[in-house]
Amino acid sequence: MALKELSTTQSSPKHPRDMTEKQDYKDTVFLPKTEFPMKAGLPQKEPGILAKWEADGLYHKLREARAGREKFILHDGPPYANGDMHIGHALNHILKDMVCRTQTLLGKDAPYVPGWDCHGLPIEWKVEEQYRKKKLNKDEVPVKEFRAECRAYAQHWVNVQREQVKRLGVLGNWDKPYLTMDFDSEATIVSELLKFAESGQLYRGAKPVMWSPVEKTALAEAEVEYEDITSTQIDVAFEIVESPIAELVGAHAVIWTTTPWTIPVNQAIAYGPDVEYTLVEAHGRKLLLAEALFDDAVERYIRSDAIPVGSGWQVRWEGKGSDLAGTIARHPMHHLGGFFAKPRPFLPGDFVTTDSGTGLVHMAPDHGEDDFDLCKAHGIEPQFAVEGDGKYRADWGWLGGQGSVINPKFNAPDGPICSDLREAGGLLAASADYQHSYPHSWRSKAKVIYRCTPQWFVPMDRPVTPAQAGAAGSLAQPSLNKPIAAPASAGATILEDGPDAVGHAQGIPATLRELAMAAIADTRFVPEKGRNRIGSMVEGRPDWVLSRQRAWGVPITLFVDRKTGQYLNDPTVNARIVEAIKAEGVDAWEAARAQEYLGSAYKAEDYEQVFDILDVWFDSGCTHVFTLESGKWPELRWPADLYLEGSDQHRGWFQSSLLQSCGTRGRAPYNAVLTHGFTMDQKGLKMSKSVGNTVDPLKVMETNGADIIRLWALSVDFTEDHRIGDEILKGVADQYRKLRNTFRYLLGALDGFSEEERVSDVAQMPELERYVLHLLADMDAKLKVAVEDFDFNSYVRLLSDFANNDLSAFFFDIRKDCLYCDAPESLKRRSYRTVLDILFHAMVRYAAPVLVFTAEEVWASRYPDAESVHLLEWPEVDAGWVDISLSDKWSHLRDLRSTVLEPIEAMRREKLVGSSLEAVVKLRVKDPNLEERANSLDFAEVCIAAEVEVTGFANDAVDEVRQITFSGKTTHHKCGRCWRHLPEVSEDGALCGRCDTVLSN
Ligand SMILES: [Zn+2]
């Protein structure tokens, strides 16, 4: 702030015109007057302002005020209702609020209906955690009771988070949020699922999915995080029993793995067709492995004492992987018979590399995607040997009933697997020292595995056609004995033939993947890189695994025919189910009521009732239906103009909503998607409670106020990862203080401003006023572009820079003398105050979406009886204010001004002058145009100096563009009232001509 506060404490009892002694004119100057405090006190003030908004029904008033206007619908992505708001939530909600408020400011009807995601593992896990603390077993609690606790838990956190987000100043329909656990929502989710069923877009298949043995459920990619761990690595020898290459028979193929527990379900060995292999012999033992990995492997065997040091290796055969076709090995545990006695064929795998291991990869189709695909292509089916809790099933021939497979001891070099292999002569090396990145559940932090299980899927590559409604979906008992047939389009084994036998011929509609890719092309992404991000995910994603084996969620309400394995597709039955859930919620789906839903047309005993629940992403993927489309919130409409979430939601909500909507409505539920990055600590490190570098938004609000967090959130480049910390918040508080003081100055300088004083004809105003109006119009246009681009960082920067550089340090500073000392009726002073009034109305509106509380305080300070500032619309800025030639002139003059201010600052530092008003500066400029411009007005006034003399260079040949020729102190006396040093002032303390006239009238 460049403004100096003049003291208002002294006043003189003497008549101002009494010149006989030194006169004090302080009470004759027109000082700014305002009650608006410099110190914000936000933490104390904000709650009161919030309460007033709530009491006044501001959200609903805005709906009335904008009724019938163009709508802008931002659809809220539901956070999980399971914990306090953290800084990421705060940023997310502030951005959403900023979008709605700027659109509202533009005159649109931009409502905000907040929502919460209430079902699913995060909440179920928390409730189970409470059980575990009480030594209770979840499986012993009646499921309805358990769900009731989950419901209560979610409701508790909905209430907590609602108050926390409201405290940020986020304006929304807080009395009527949407919850995925509302009965209406649950019924809608079921009815949306049944749309997929009715159009044949569901199948039950088997496929390795990410599985958490601890949580006993399949997990979505978004529920998994990677961490570095140390695993046991083992080298296992499989004896070759058959091969077109005679030397190989009786030799051992060596495989390497970091998941020893998959060896009991090995079914084949993969080789790289182009990889070079070698058969080497030492100590009567022949080993087959990739040539490139031989040295590394031998080192491991020596370390494990499997092979003596210095063995003389003899090469017995060399060849390409493709030569190995037709080779067959046997499992080291083949003596157990049955499954273990079956041949282990060598299969060609493009995924085999020589990066690590042995170049021969053991295949367990139950537990790996490559394994599953390669084995399936060769008719080898998964065995479902590992159960949900991570133990082998009791009837498994080796280690039956043992596990869990994620237990490090189970996999250790001295654990049961390695011990048995060692005893059977199959273990070449084992060491617990392999470091790698491995997937973990982000909730339980436990390791996850790939596990083949029967699950319900939405196919990505099957034509989507409503004509298939009525056609049965597929499925069957996940029989372990039944051969699994019919290769599915996208990798899953369909347990029975489904409608995807339909070819993709002429006239056949697009697949879900094609529809989703087309919708991505039609959507606006901010930033644009989001398009590729979600695009590459959708392009490469497998079929959507819909089922979860949990209790707290929306059921997959299907009946499967026990004879045909097909799910029942009867709209009458479906309607009964949807009605029941609408009335009673998800508890209505229970075994005892199967016959009630099936009605008289079917017998309950002929059908298997499915009790899997839906992936919670399907729930949130349906929010657009039960919120935007339902009519329950009249202020909304479908589709949304904008979805706005963290960039991780390309994998989550953006995608599940896209797939859900494309599968049922053929297009995305949104027109645009905006993503933000993540909040790091001050040093750019990830925040974590254990590291202790988190910033709690609730605490920041308590100490600094919500407007400070808002200003932070809207100042950072949110499209990338960004930072927060004490130092950063200090900078933000400083930025806030400057904006606040700009408003304080405007309020004070406008004290008593009336319409009579207004200069309505801008053309009559001095150049400086017209120039500032030009700057305002210019910024106004840029702010609109920033709103359109959701570029809030630029929006706030434009506003701050304008307030600091154009107003405080320039316009206000130069016009201080005019405001304080010119006659109130002078055109110049009236022009200045007219422009200040225009600036006030514009600035308070621009600032309102950012500093929601402060803007209200500013507005109420000037108009105590007016309605909320947030009901106002975008300021009316006259396009006629734009004056390019004036702008060009003044930008040159401002540049010259800074040249003049340099020596003045130096003189002040050296105490050669007390204030810039005492300074005299003489300079030469090369540019005759600039010389003329400076002399066209009182340039000393612009520089707030006693005298500034601008002349040209006599000699054209000089190189310098500008040259200061003199700087020093004025010899003129100082006016006792305005403190300017002018030739007409007879002695220090006497009056200048202007002041004399002002006081005479
Ligand atoms: Zn004066």
PDB file of N, CA, C and O in Angstrom, residues 87-88 91-92 95 676-685 687 712-713 715-725 728:
ATOM      1  N   ILE A  87      -7.272 -30.875   3.446  1.00  0.00           N
ATOM      2  CA  ILE A  87      -6.969 -29.719   2.598  1.00  0.00           C
ATOM      3  C   ILE A  87      -7.361 -29.967   1.134  1.00  0.00           C
ATOM      4  O   ILE A  87      -7.763 -29.046   0.424  1.00  0.00           O
ATOM      5  N   GLY A  88      -7.262 -31.251   0.714  1.00  0.00           N
ATOM      6  CA  GLY A  88      -7.665 -31.579  -0.662  1.00  0.00           C
ATOM      7  C   GLY A  88      -9.153 -31.346  -0.887  1.00  0.00           C
ATOM      8  O   GLY A  88      -9.575 -30.813  -1.907  1.00  0.00           O
ATOM      9  N   LEU A  91      -9.788 -27.540  -1.076  1.00  0.00           N
ATOM     10  CA  LEU A  91      -9.461 -26.992  -2.391  1.00  0.00           C
ATOM     11  C   LEU A  91     -10.563 -27.345  -3.405  1.00  0.00           C
ATOM     12  O   LEU A  91     -11.048 -26.488  -4.144  1.00  0.00           O
ATOM     13  N   ASN A  92     -10.951 -28.617  -3.396  1.00  0.00           N
ATOM     14  CA  ASN A  92     -11.958 -29.087  -4.332  1.00  0.00           C
ATOM     15  C   ASN A  92     -13.267 -28.306  -4.191  1.00  0.00           C
ATOM     16  O   ASN A  92     -13.860 -27.855  -5.168  1.00  0.00           O
ATOM     17  N   LEU A  95     -12.950 -24.624  -5.336  1.00  0.00           N
ATOM     18  CA  LEU A  95     -12.976 -24.499  -6.795  1.00  0.00           C
ATOM     19  C   LEU A  95     -14.404 -24.616  -7.316  1.00  0.00           C
ATOM     20  O   LEU A  95     -14.834 -23.853  -8.188  1.00  0.00           O
ATOM     21  N   HIS A 676      -8.189 -31.087 -11.024  1.00  0.00           N
ATOM     22  CA  HIS A 676      -7.153 -30.376 -10.289  1.00  0.00           C
ATOM     23  C   HIS A 676      -6.113 -31.364  -9.780  1.00  0.00           C
ATOM     24  O   HIS A 676      -6.384 -32.557  -9.638  1.00  0.00           O
ATOM     25  N   GLY A 677      -4.909 -30.832  -9.503  1.00  0.00           N
ATOM     26  CA  GLY A 677      -3.835 -31.655  -8.975  1.00  0.00           C
ATOM     27  C   GLY A 677      -3.977 -31.815  -7.473  1.00  0.00           C
ATOM     28  O   GLY A 677      -5.033 -31.517  -6.903  1.00  0.00           O
ATOM     29  N   PHE A 678      -2.904 -32.242  -6.843  1.00  0.00           N
ATOM     30  CA  PHE A 678      -2.962 -32.534  -5.414  1.00  0.00           C
ATOM     31  C   PHE A 678      -2.110 -31.564  -4.606  1.00  0.00           C
ATOM     32  O   PHE A 678      -1.145 -31.003  -5.102  1.00  0.00           O
ATOM     33  N   THR A 679      -2.509 -31.399  -3.352  1.00  0.00           N
ATOM     34  CA  THR A 679      -1.846 -30.429  -2.499  1.00  0.00           C
ATOM     35  C   THR A 679      -0.678 -31.071  -1.769  1.00  0.00           C
ATOM     36  O   THR A 679      -0.854 -32.052  -1.048  1.00  0.00           O
ATOM     37  N   MET A 680       0.501 -30.501  -1.991  1.00  0.00           N
ATOM     38  CA  MET A 680       1.720 -30.996  -1.354  1.00  0.00           C
ATOM     39  C   MET A 680       2.090 -30.053  -0.210  1.00  0.00           C
ATOM     40  O   MET A 680       1.526 -28.971  -0.085  1.00  0.00           O
ATOM     41  N   ASP A 681       3.051 -30.449   0.572  1.00  0.00           N
ATOM     42  CA  ASP A 681       3.474 -29.549   1.650  1.00  0.00           C
ATOM     43  C   ASP A 681       4.371 -28.454   1.068  1.00  0.00           C
ATOM     44  O   ASP A 681       4.586 -28.366  -0.144  1.00  0.00           O
ATOM     45  N   GLN A 682       4.888 -27.613   1.953  1.00  0.00           N
ATOM     46  CA  GLN A 682       5.673 -26.465   1.525  1.00  0.00           C
ATOM     47  C   GLN A 682       6.859 -26.832   0.642  1.00  0.00           C
ATOM     48  O   GLN A 682       7.244 -26.099  -0.250  1.00  0.00           O
ATOM     49  N   LYS A 683       7.454 -28.024   0.934  1.00  0.00           N
ATOM     50  CA  LYS A 683       8.643 -28.429   0.179  1.00  0.00           C
ATOM     51  C   LYS A 683       8.274 -29.212  -1.074  1.00  0.00           C
ATOM     52  O   LYS A 683       9.152 -29.688  -1.791  1.00  0.00           O
ATOM     53  N   GLY A 684       6.983 -29.402  -1.285  1.00  0.00           N
ATOM     54  CA  GLY A 684       6.584 -30.168  -2.460  1.00  0.00           C
ATOM     55  C   GLY A 684       6.472 -31.646  -2.180  1.00  0.00           C
ATOM     56  O   GLY A 684       6.376 -32.458  -3.096  1.00  0.00           O
ATOM     57  N   LEU A 685       6.478 -32.011  -0.883  1.00  0.00           N
ATOM     58  CA  LEU A 685       6.361 -33.428  -0.529  1.00  0.00           C
ATOM     59  C   LEU A 685       4.902 -33.778  -0.259  1.00  0.00           C
ATOM     60  O   LEU A 685       4.112 -32.940   0.173  1.00  0.00           O
ATOM     61  N   MET A 687       1.685 -34.948   1.518  1.00  0.00           N
ATOM     62  CA  MET A 687       1.308 -34.777   2.923  1.00  0.00           C
ATOM     63  C   MET A 687       0.948 -36.120   3.529  1.00  0.00           C
ATOM     64  O   MET A 687       0.287 -36.944   2.891  1.00  0.00           O
ATOM     65  N   TRP A 712      -5.900 -18.682  -1.071  1.00  0.00           N
ATOM     66  CA  TRP A 712      -4.816 -19.617  -1.399  1.00  0.00           C
ATOM     67  C   TRP A 712      -5.247 -20.552  -2.524  1.00  0.00           C
ATOM     68  O   TRP A 712      -4.560 -20.697  -3.533  1.00  0.00           O
ATOM     69  N   ALA A 713      -6.421 -21.191  -2.334  1.00  0.00           N
ATOM     70  CA  ALA A 713      -6.873 -22.212  -3.293  1.00  0.00           C
ATOM     71  C   ALA A 713      -7.058 -21.623  -4.685  1.00  0.00           C
ATOM     72  O   ALA A 713      -6.824 -22.300  -5.685  1.00  0.00           O
ATOM     73  N   SER A 715      -5.446 -19.004  -5.846  1.00  0.00           N
ATOM     74  CA  SER A 715      -4.217 -18.382  -6.346  1.00  0.00           C
ATOM     75  C   SER A 715      -3.236 -19.395  -6.903  1.00  0.00           C
ATOM     76  O   SER A 715      -2.373 -19.044  -7.695  1.00  0.00           O
ATOM     77  N   VAL A 716      -3.336 -20.656  -6.445  1.00  0.00           N
ATOM     78  CA  VAL A 716      -2.365 -21.654  -6.903  1.00  0.00           C
ATOM     79  C   VAL A 716      -2.743 -22.124  -8.309  1.00  0.00           C
ATOM     80  O   VAL A 716      -3.877 -21.937  -8.751  1.00  0.00           O
ATOM     81  N   ASP A 717      -1.781 -22.704  -9.003  1.00  0.00           N
ATOM     82  CA  ASP A 717      -2.091 -23.328 -10.287  1.00  0.00           C
ATOM     83  C   ASP A 717      -2.647 -24.708  -9.972  1.00  0.00           C
ATOM     84  O   ASP A 717      -1.918 -25.681  -9.854  1.00  0.00           O
ATOM     85  N   PHE A 718      -3.971 -24.769  -9.819  1.00  0.00           N
ATOM     86  CA  PHE A 718      -4.583 -26.015  -9.341  1.00  0.00           C
ATOM     87  C   PHE A 718      -4.529 -27.134 -10.372  1.00  0.00           C
ATOM     88  O   PHE A 718      -4.742 -28.283 -10.044  1.00  0.00           O
ATOM     89  N   THR A 719      -4.250 -26.789 -11.631  1.00  0.00           N
ATOM     90  CA  THR A 719      -4.217 -27.852 -12.638  1.00  0.00           C
ATOM     91  C   THR A 719      -3.032 -28.796 -12.423  1.00  0.00           C
ATOM     92  O   THR A 719      -3.022 -29.908 -12.899  1.00  0.00           O
ATOM     93  N   GLU A 720      -2.036 -28.311 -11.669  1.00  0.00           N
ATOM     94  CA  GLU A 720      -0.874 -29.160 -11.356  1.00  0.00           C
ATOM     95  C   GLU A 720      -0.879 -29.423  -9.849  1.00  0.00           C
ATOM     96  O   GLU A 720      -1.657 -28.836  -9.113  1.00  0.00           O
ATOM     97  N   ASP A 721       0.048 -30.262  -9.391  1.00  0.00           N
ATOM     98  CA  ASP A 721       0.225 -30.399  -7.955  1.00  0.00           C
ATOM     99  C   ASP A 721       0.737 -29.053  -7.433  1.00  0.00           C
ATOM    100  O   ASP A 721       1.512 -28.379  -8.098  1.00  0.00           O
ATOM    101  N   HIS A 722       0.293 -28.683  -6.243  1.00  0.00           N
ATOM    102  CA  HIS A 722       0.599 -27.349  -5.738  1.00  0.00           C
ATOM    103  C   HIS A 722       0.912 -27.457  -4.248  1.00  0.00           C
ATOM    104  O   HIS A 722       0.743 -28.522  -3.657  1.00  0.00           O
ATOM    105  N   ARG A 723       1.320 -26.353  -3.627  1.00  0.00           N
ATOM    106  CA  ARG A 723       1.833 -26.437  -2.256  1.00  0.00           C
ATOM    107  C   ARG A 723       1.068 -25.569  -1.271  1.00  0.00           C
ATOM    108  O   ARG A 723       0.467 -24.575  -1.652  1.00  0.00           O
ATOM    109  N   ILE A 724       1.188 -25.954  -0.002  1.00  0.00           N
ATOM    110  CA  ILE A 724       0.664 -25.114   1.069  1.00  0.00           C
ATOM    111  C   ILE A 724       1.562 -25.304   2.284  1.00  0.00           C
ATOM    112  O   ILE A 724       2.177 -26.366   2.455  1.00  0.00           O
ATOM    113  N   GLY A 725       1.677 -24.260   3.104  1.00  0.00           N
ATOM    114  CA  GLY A 725       2.485 -24.337   4.315  1.00  0.00           C
ATOM    115  C   GLY A 725       2.440 -22.976   4.980  1.00  0.00           C
ATOM    116  O   GLY A 725       1.846 -22.036   4.448  1.00  0.00           O
ATOM    117  N   ILE A 728       3.780 -20.065   2.873  1.00  0.00           N
ATOM    118  CA  ILE A 728       2.889 -19.769   1.749  1.00  0.00           C
ATOM    119  C   ILE A 728       1.646 -19.046   2.256  1.00  0.00           C
ATOM    120  O   ILE A 728       1.202 -18.047   1.679  1.00  0.00           O
TER     121      ILE A 728
END
